[in-house]
Short mmCIF file of C-alpha atoms in Angstrom, two decimals:
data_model
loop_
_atom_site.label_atom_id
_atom_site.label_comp_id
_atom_site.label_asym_id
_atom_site.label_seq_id
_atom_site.Cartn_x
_atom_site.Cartn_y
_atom_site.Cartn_z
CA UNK A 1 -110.55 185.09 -133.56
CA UNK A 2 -106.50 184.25 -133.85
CA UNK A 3 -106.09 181.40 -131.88
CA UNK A 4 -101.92 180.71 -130.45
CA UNK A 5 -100.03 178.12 -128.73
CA UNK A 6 -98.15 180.10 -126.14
CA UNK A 7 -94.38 179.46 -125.83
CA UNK A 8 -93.15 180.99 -122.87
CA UNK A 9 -89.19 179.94 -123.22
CA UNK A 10 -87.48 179.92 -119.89
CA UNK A 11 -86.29 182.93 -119.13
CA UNK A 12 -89.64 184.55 -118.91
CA UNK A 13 -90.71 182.16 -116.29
CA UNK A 14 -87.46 182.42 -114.52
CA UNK A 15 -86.84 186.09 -114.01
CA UNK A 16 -89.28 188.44 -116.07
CA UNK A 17 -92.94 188.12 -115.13
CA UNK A 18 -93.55 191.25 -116.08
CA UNK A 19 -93.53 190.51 -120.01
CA UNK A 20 -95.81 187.47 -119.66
CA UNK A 21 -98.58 189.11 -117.70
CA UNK A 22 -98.35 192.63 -119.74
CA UNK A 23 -98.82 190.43 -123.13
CA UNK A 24 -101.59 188.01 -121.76
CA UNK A 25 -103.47 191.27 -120.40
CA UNK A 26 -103.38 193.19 -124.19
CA UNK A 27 -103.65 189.85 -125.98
CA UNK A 28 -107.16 188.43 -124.15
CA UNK A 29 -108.04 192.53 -124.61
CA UNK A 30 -107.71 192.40 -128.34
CA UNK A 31 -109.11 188.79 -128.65
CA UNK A 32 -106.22 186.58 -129.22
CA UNK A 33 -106.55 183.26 -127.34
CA UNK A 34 -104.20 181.73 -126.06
CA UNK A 35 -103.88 178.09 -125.22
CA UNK A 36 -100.91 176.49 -123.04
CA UNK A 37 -98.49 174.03 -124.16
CA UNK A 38 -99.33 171.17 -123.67
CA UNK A 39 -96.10 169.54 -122.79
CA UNK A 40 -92.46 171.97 -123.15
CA UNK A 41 -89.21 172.11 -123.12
CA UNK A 42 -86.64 174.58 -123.79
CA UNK A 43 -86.34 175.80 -127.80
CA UNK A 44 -83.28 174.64 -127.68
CA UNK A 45 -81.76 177.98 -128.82
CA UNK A 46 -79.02 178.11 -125.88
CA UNK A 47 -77.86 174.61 -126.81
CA UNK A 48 -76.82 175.43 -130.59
CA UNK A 49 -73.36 176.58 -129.82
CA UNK A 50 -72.62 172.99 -128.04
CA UNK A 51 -74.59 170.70 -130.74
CA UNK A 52 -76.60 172.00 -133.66
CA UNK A 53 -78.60 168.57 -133.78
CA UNK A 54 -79.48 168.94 -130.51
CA UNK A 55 -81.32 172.24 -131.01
CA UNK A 56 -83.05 171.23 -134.01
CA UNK A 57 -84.24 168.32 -132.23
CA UNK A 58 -85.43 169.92 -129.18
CA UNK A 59 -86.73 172.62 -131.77
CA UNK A 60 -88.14 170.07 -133.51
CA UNK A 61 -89.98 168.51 -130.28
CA UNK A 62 -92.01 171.67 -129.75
CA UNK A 63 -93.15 171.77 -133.32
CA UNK A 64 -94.36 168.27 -132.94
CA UNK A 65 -96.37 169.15 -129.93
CA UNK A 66 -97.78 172.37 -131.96
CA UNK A 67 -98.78 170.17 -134.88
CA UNK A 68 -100.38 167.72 -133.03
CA UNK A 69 -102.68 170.56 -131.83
CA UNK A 70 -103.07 172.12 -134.64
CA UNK A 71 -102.07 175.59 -133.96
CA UNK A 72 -99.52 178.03 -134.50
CA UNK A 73 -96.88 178.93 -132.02
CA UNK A 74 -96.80 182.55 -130.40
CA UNK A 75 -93.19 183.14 -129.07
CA UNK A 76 -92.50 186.29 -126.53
CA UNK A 77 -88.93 186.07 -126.61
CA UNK A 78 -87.00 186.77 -129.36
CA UNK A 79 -84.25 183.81 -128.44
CA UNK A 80 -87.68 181.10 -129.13
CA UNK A 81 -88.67 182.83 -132.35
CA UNK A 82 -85.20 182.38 -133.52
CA UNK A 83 -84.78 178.65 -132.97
CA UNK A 84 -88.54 177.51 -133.85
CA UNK A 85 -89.01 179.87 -136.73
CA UNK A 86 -85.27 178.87 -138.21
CA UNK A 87 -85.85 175.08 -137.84
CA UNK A 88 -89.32 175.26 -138.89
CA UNK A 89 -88.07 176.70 -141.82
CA UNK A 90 -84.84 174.85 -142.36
CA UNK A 91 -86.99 171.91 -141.91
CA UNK A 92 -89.77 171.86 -144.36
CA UNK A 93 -87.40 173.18 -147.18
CA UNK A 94 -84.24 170.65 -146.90
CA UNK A 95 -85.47 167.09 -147.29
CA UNK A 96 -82.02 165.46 -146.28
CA UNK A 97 -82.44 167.77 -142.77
CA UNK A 98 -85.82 166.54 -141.94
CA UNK A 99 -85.00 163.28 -142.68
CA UNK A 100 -81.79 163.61 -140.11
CA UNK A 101 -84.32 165.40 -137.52
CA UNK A 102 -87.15 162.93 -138.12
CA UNK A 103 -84.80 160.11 -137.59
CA UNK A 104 -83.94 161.47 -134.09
CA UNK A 105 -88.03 162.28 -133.19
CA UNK A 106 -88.54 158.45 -133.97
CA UNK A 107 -86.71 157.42 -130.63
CA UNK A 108 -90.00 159.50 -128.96
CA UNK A 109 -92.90 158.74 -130.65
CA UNK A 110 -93.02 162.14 -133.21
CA UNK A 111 -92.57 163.42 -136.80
CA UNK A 112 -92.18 166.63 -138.26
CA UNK A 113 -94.86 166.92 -140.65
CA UNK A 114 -94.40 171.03 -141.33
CA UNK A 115 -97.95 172.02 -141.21
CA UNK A 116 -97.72 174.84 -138.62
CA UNK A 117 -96.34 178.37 -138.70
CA UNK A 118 -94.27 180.59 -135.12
CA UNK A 119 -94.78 183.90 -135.21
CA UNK A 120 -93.29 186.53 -132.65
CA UNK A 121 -95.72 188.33 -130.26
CA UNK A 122 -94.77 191.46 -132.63
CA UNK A 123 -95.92 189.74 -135.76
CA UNK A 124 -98.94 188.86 -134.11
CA UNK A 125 -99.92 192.32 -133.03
CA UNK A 126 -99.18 193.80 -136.73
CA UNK A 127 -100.42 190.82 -138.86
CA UNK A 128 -103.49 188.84 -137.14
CA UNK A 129 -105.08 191.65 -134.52
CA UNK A 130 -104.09 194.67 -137.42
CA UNK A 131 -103.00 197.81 -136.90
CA UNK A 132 -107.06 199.70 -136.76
CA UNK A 133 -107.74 197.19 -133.64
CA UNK A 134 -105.09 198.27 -131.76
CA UNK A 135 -106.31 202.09 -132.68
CA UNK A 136 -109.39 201.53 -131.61
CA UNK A 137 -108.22 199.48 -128.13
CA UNK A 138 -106.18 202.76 -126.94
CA UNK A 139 -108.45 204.23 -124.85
CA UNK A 140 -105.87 207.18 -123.33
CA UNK A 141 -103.50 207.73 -126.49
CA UNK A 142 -99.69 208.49 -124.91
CA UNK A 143 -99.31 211.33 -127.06
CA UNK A 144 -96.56 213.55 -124.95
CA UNK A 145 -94.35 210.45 -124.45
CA UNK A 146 -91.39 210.50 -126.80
CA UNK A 147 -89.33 206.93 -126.99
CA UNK A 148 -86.77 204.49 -128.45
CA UNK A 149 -87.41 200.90 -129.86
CA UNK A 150 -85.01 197.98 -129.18
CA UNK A 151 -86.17 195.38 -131.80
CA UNK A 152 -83.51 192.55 -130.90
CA UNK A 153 -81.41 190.75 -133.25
CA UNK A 154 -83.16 187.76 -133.46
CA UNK A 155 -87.03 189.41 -135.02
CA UNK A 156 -84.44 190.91 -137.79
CA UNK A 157 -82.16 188.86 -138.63
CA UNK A 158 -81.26 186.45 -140.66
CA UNK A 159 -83.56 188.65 -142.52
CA UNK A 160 -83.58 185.31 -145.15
CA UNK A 161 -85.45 182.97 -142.28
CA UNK A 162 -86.98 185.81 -140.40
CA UNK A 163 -89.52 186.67 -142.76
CA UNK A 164 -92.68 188.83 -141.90
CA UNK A 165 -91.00 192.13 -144.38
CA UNK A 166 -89.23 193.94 -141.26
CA UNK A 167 -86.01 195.75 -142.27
CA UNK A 168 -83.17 195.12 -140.41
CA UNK A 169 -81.23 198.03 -141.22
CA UNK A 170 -83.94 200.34 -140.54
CA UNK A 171 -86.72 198.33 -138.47
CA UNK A 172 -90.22 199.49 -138.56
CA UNK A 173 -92.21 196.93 -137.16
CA UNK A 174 -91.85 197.63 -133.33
CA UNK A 175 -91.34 201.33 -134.11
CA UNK A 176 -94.89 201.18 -136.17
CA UNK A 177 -96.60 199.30 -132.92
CA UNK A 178 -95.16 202.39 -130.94
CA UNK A 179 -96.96 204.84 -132.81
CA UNK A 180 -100.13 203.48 -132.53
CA UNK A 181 -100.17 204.05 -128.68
CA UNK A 182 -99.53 207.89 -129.57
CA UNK A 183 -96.32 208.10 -128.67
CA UNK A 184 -93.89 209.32 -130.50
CA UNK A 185 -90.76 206.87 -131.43
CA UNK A 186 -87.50 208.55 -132.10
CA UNK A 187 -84.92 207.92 -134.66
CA UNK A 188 -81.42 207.14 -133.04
CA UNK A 189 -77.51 205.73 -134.29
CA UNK A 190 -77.10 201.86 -134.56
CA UNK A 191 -80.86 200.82 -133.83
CA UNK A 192 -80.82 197.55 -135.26
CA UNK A 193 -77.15 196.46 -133.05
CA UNK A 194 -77.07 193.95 -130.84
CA UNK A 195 -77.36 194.71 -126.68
CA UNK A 196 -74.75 192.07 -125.79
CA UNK A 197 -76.63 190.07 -123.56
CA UNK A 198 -76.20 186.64 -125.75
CA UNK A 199 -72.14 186.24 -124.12
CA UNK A 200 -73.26 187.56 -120.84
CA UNK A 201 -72.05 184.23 -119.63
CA UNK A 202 -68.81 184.38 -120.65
CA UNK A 203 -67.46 187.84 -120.90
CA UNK A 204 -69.04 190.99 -118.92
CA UNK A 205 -67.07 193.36 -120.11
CA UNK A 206 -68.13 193.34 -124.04
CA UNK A 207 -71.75 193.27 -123.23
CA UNK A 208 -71.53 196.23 -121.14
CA UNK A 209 -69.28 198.58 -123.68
CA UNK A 210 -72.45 197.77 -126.18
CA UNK A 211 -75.04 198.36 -124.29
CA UNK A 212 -73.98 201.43 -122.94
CA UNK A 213 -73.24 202.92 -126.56
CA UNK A 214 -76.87 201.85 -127.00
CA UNK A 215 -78.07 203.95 -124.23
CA UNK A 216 -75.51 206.67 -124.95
CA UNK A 217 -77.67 207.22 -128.41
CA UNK A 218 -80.70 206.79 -127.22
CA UNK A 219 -80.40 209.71 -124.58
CA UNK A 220 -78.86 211.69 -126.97
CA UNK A 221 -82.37 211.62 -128.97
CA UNK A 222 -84.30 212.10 -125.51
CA UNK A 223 -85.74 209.40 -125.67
CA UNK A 224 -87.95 209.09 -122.01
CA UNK A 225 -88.20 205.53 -122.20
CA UNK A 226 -86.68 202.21 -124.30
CA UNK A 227 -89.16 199.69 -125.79
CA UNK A 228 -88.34 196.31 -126.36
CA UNK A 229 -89.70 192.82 -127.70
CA UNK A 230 -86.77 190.55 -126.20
CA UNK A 231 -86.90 189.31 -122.51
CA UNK A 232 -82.51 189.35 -122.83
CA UNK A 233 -82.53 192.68 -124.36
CA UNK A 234 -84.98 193.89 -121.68
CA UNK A 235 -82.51 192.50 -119.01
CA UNK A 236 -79.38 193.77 -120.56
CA UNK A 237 -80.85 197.26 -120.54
CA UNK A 238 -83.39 196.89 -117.03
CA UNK A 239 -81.93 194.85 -114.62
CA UNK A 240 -78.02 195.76 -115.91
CA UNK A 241 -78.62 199.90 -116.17
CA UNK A 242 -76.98 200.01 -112.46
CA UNK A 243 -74.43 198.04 -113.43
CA UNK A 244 -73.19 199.80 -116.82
CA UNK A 245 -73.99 203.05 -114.91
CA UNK A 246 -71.55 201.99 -112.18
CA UNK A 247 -68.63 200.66 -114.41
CA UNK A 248 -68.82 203.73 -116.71
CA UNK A 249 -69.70 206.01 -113.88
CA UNK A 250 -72.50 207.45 -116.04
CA UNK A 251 -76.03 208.00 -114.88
CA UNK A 252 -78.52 207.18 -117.43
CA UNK A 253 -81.53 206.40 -115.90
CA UNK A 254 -83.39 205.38 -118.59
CA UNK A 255 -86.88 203.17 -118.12
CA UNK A 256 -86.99 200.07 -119.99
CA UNK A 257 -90.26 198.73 -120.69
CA UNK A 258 -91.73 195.35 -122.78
CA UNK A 259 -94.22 196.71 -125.56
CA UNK A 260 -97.10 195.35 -124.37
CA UNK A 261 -96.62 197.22 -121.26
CA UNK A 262 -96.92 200.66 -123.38
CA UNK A 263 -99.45 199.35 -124.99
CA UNK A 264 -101.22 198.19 -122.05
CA UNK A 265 -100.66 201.54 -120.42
CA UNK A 266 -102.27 203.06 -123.41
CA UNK A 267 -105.22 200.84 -124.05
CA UNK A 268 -105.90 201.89 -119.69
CA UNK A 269 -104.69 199.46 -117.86
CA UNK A 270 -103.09 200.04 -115.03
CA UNK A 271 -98.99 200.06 -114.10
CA UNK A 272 -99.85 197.79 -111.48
CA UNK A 273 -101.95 195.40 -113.63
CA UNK A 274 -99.11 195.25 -115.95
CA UNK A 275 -96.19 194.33 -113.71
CA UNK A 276 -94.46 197.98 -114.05
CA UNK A 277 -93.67 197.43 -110.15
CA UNK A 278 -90.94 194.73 -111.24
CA UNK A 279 -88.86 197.07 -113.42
CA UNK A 280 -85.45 198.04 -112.17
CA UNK A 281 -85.46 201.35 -113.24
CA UNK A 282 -88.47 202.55 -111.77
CA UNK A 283 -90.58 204.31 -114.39
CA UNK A 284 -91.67 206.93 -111.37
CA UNK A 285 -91.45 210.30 -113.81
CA UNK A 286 -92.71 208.65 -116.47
CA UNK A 287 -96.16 207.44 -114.90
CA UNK A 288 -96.23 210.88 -113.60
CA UNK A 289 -96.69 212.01 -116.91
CA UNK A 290 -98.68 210.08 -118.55
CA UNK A 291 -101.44 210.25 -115.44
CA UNK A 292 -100.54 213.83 -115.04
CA UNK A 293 -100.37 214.64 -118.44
CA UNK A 294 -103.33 215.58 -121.33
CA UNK A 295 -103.97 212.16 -122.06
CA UNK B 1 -59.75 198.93 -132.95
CA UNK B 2 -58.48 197.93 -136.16
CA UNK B 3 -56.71 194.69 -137.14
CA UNK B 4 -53.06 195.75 -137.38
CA UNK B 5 -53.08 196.20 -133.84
CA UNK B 6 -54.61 192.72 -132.72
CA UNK B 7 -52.48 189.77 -130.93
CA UNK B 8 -50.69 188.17 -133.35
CA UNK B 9 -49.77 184.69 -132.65
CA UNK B 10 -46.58 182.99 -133.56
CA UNK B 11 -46.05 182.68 -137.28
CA UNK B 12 -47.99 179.60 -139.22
CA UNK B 13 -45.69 176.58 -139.95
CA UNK B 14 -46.79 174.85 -143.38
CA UNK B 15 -47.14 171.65 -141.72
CA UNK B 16 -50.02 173.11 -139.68
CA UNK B 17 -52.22 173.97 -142.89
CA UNK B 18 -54.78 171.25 -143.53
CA UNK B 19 -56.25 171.43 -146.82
CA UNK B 20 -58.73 168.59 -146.17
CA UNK B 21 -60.49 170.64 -143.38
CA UNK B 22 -62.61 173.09 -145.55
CA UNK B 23 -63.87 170.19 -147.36
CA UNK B 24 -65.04 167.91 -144.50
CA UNK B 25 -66.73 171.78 -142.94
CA UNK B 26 -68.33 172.48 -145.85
CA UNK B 27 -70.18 169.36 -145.76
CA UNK B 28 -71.50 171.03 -142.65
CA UNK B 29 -75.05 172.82 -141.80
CA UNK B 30 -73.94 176.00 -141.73
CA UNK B 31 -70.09 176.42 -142.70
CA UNK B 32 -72.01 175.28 -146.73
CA UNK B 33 -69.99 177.84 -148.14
CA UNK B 34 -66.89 178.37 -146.73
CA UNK B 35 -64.65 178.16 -149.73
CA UNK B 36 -67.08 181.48 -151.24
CA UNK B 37 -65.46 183.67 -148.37
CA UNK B 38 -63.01 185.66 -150.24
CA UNK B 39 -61.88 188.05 -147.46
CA UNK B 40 -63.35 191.21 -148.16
CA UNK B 41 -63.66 191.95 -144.28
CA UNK B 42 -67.47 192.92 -144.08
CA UNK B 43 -67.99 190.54 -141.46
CA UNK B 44 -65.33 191.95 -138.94
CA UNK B 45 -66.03 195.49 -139.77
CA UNK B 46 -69.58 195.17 -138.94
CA UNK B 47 -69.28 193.33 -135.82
CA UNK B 48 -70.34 194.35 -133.27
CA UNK B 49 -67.96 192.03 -130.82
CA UNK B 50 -65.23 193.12 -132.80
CA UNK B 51 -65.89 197.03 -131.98
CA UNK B 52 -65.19 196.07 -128.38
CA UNK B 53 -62.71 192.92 -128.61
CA UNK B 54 -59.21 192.57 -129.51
CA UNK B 55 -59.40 189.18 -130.52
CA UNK B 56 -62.77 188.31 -131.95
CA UNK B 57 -62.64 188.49 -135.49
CA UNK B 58 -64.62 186.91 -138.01
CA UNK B 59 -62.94 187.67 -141.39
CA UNK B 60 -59.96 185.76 -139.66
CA UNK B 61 -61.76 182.48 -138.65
CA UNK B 62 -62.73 182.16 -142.12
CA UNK B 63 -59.06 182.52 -143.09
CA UNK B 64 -58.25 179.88 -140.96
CA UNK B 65 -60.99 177.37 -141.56
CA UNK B 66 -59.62 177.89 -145.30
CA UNK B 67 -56.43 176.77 -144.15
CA UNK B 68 -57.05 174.22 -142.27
CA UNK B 69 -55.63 175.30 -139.21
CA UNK B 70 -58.26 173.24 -137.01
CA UNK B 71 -55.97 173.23 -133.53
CA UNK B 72 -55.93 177.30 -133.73
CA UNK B 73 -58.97 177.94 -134.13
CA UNK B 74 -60.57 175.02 -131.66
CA UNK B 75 -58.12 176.31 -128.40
CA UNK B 76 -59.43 179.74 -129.00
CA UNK B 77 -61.02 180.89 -126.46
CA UNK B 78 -61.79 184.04 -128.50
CA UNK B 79 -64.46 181.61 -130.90
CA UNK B 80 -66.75 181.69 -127.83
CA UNK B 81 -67.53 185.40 -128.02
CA UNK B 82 -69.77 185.49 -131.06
CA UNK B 83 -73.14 186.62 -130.18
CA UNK B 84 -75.19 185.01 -132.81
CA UNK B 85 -76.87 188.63 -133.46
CA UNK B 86 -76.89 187.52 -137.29
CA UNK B 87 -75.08 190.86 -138.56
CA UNK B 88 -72.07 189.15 -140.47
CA UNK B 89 -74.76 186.65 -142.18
CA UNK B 90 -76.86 189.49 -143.58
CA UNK B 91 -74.06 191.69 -144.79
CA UNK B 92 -71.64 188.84 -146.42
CA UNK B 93 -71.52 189.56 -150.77
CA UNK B 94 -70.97 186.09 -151.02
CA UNK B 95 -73.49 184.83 -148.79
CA UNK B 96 -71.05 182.87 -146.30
CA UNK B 97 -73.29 182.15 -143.29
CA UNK B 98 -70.17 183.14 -140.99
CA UNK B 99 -71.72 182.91 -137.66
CA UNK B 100 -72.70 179.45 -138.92
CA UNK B 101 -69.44 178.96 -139.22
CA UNK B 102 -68.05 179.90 -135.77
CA UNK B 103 -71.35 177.44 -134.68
CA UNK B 104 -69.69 174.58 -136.61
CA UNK B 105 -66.63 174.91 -135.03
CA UNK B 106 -67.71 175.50 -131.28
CA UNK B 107 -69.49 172.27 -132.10
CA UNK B 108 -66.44 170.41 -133.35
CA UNK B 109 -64.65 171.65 -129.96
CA UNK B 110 -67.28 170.08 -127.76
CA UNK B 111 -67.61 166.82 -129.96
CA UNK B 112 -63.66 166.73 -130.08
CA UNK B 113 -63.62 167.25 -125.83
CA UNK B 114 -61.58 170.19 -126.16
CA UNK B 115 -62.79 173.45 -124.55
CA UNK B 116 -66.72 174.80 -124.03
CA UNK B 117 -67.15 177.92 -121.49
CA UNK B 118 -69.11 176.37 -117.99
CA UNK B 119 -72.19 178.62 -118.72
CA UNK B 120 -73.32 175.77 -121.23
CA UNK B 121 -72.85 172.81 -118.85
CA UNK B 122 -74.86 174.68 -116.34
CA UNK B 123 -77.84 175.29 -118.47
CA UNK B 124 -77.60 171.64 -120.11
CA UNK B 125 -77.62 170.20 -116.75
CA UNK B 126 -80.89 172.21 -115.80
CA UNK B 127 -82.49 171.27 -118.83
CA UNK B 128 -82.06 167.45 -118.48
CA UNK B 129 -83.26 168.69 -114.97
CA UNK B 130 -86.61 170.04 -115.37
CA UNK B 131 -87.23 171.22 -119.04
CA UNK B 132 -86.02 175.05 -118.66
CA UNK B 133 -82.45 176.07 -118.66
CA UNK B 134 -82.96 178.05 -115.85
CA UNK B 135 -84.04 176.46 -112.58
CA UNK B 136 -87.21 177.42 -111.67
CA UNK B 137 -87.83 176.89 -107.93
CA UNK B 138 -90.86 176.37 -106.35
CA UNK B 139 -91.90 180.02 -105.14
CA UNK B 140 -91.85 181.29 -108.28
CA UNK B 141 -94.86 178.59 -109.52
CA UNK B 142 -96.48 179.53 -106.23
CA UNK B 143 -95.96 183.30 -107.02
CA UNK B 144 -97.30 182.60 -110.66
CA UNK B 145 -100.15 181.38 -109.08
CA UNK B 146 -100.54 184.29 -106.83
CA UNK B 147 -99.90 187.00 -110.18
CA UNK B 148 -102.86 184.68 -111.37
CA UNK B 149 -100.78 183.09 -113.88
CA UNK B 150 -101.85 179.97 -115.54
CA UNK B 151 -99.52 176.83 -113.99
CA UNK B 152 -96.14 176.25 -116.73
CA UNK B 153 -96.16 173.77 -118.96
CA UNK B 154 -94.72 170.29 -117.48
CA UNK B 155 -91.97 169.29 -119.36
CA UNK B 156 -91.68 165.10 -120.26
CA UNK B 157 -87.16 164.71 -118.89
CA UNK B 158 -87.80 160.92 -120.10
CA UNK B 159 -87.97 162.27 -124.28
CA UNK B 160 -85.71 165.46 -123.52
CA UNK B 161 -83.30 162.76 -121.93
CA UNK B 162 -83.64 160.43 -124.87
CA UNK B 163 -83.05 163.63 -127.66
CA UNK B 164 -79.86 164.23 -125.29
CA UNK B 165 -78.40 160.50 -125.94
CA UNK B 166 -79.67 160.15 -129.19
CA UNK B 167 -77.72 163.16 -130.65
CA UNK B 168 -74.60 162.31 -128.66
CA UNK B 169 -74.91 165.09 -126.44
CA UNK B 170 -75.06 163.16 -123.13
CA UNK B 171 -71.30 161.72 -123.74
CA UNK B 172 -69.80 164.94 -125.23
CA UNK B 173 -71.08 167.29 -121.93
CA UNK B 174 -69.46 164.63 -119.67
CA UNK B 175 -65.76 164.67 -121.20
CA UNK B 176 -65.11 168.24 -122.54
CA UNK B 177 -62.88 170.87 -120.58
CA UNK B 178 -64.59 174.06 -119.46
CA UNK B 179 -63.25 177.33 -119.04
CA UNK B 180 -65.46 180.36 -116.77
CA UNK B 181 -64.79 183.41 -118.54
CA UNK B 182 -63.50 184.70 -121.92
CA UNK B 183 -60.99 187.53 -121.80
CA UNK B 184 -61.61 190.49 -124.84
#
């Protein structure tokens, strides 16, 4: 039985429920246990553009507190993967880096000793709980649903620290994990761009003009609904829809939800046992359908 | 848009070039290979920032790291639009890590107490706080609790404290100038 360290990150906790309680529900369901950090802070992802030592150190920290358990780290949001996974990585291949790091971690008591492994949620699915378990867990298969991934930059690229065999000019992974909830997932322009959210903070304007292309393509391939693996991306195309719909004057309308809440949906849980009340963009027509519909 | 049209500032003196500077960035994680980027444009072309902005553009910070022309580049507010979405690093021929690059220099404009956008001070300041960048008040751990969520992980502020003095960071937050928004 695959056995994680849970990283949660900080935006999950802050603002999107819904993805934590979705993923616990279809992780415990397909055996994966998960255990709770022990002690946490942030990845330190959001502190790299003001000091790159500082977010390998914090990094760094969380490894630590993974070794020292002896497990492997299960990030939900793409922003966590990034940072752990990279400085994992980066660590326990440049000696004169660790060194640097481990010189910091002495001030509190920890080294970096390399001996664990981060994985996303997505990797976890595909690689530990396999593609024939999660066949077998869907119960009512979504087969008249027809969506559109959203991978997020950060499970594809740098493809060279990513790892795990994804594509990032034509991603399969999240598209593959569709499928096996019977719906279909459609092909549409400029898959594997960015949403924006990452300079949110700084400029609105930017953000908005991509993530509206994004949505422009993916109703252009009728896509009912927009899967995604990233707590920002989910945010940038859930809780900002109104907002780009406004500015643009455009009505979209497009539900966003996190993969394990299609999944869950598909393995029989229920909308309300997987947080689909806190979407924005209510997923009324869609629910219809799928309880309505053959499956 | 394309490049011809961007804002084009006044024309480069020779006395602002610094040759030195590509060395002492190279030396940095990230910015390794500056002195590989031999301008093809990939980077700029496939941005997606660029599509959108008319001043963000990649191939061009290279240029000017090359130069040298450190003052530039650091009191552009422009550098702070990169989205780290990785696209430039995959597609470079020469392997230039280029959003590395724009990393190494937003750090050298904090370190040097030039400019950083507010954003970062905010979510600095709630880190040091309580662990999470975002503040996370009390009803939401009572309405975890209610979802029937397991209690969040308590963070230790004493060690994420220490990590913040130990890599400088403490000092350079303090001192540098901050800006709210970023025009495109």
């Amino acid at each position: 039985m695959p056995k994680y360290l849970i990283f949660l990150g900080c935006v999950i906790p802050y603002r999107l429920s819904s993805y934590e309680i979705s993923a616990r529900k279809v992780l415990e369901k397909l055996d994966v246990e998960l255990v709770e950090m022990p002690t946490f802070n942030c990845c330190g992802y959001p502190m790299d553009a003001i000091n790159h030592e500082l977010m390998l150190t914090l990094a760094a920290r969380n490894l630590c507190v993974a070794e020292k358990e002896n497990l492997n780290i299960l990030a939900l949001c793409n922003g966590c993967f990034c940072s752990l996974n990279e400085t994992n990585k980066m660590l326990k291949e440049d000696k004169k880096l660790r060194e640097e790091v481990n010189g910091h971690l002495k001030a509190i008591g920890m080294e970096f000793k390399g001996t664990i492994e981060v994985k996303h949620l997505a990797h976890v699915l595909a690689e530990d709980v396999g593609f024939d378990k999660i066949k077998d867990a869907v119960k009512k298969p979504l087969t008249n649903l027809s969506v559109a991934q959203h991978s997020g930059c950060h499970i594809l690229r740098p493809a060279k620290y990513v790892g795990h065999g994804d594509d990032p000019e034509n991603p399969t992974l999240l598209k593959n994990l569709i499928r096996l909830t019977g719906a279909q997932c459609l092909d549409y322009m400029d898959e594997s761009a960015c949403c924006g959210n990452p300079i949110i903070g700084v400029n609105e304007e930017v953000p908005f003009q991509m993530a509206k292309e994004k949505l422009d393509h993916i109703r252009a391939v009728k896509a009912q609904a927009l899967i995604t693996a990233c707590p920002f991306c989910h945010m940038m195309f859930d809780m900002n829809q109104p907002r780009i719909e406004r500015a643009f004057n455009e009505k979209f309308g497009i539900p966003v939800l996190h993969y394990p809440q299609l999944l869950g949906l598909a393995m029989g849980f229920s909308p309300d046992e997987l947080g689909l009340g806190e979407l924005r963009v209510k997923p009324t027509e869609l629910l219809n359908q799928i309880q309505g519909g053959k499956s | 848009m394309s490049e011809a049209q961007e804002y084009v500032p006044s024309v480069i003196k020779a006395e602002e070039l610094n040759p030195k500077f590509k060395y002492e960035m190279s030396k940095k994680h990230g910015a390794e290979k500056i002195m590989l980027c031999f301008q093809c444009g990939t980077c700029t072309a496939d941005c997606p920032i660029s599509r959108f902005s008319d001043f963000y553009r990649p191939r061009k910070i290279a240029r000017m790291m090359q130069l040298g022309l450190k003052d530039r580049l650091l009191s552009d507010e422009a550098l702070w639009l990169c989205s780290s979405c990785f696209t430039c690093v995959d597609h470079c021929p020469q392997g230039v890590e280029i959003a590395g690059i724009v990393r190494v220099l937003r750090n050298l404009s904090v370190k040097e107490n030039r400019i950083m956008p507010l954003v970062y001070r905010e979510l600095a300041s709630n880190l040091l706080k309580g662990g999470y960048v975002y503040e996370i008040v009390e009803s939401r751990h009572k309405k975890r609790a209610e979802l029937g969520l397991p209690p969040l992980p308590k963070p230790n502020l004493e060690e994420i404290a220490k990590i913040f003095e130990i890599t400088g960071s403490s000092k350079m937050l303090e001192n540098v100038k901050t800006f709210e928004k970023v025009k495109s």
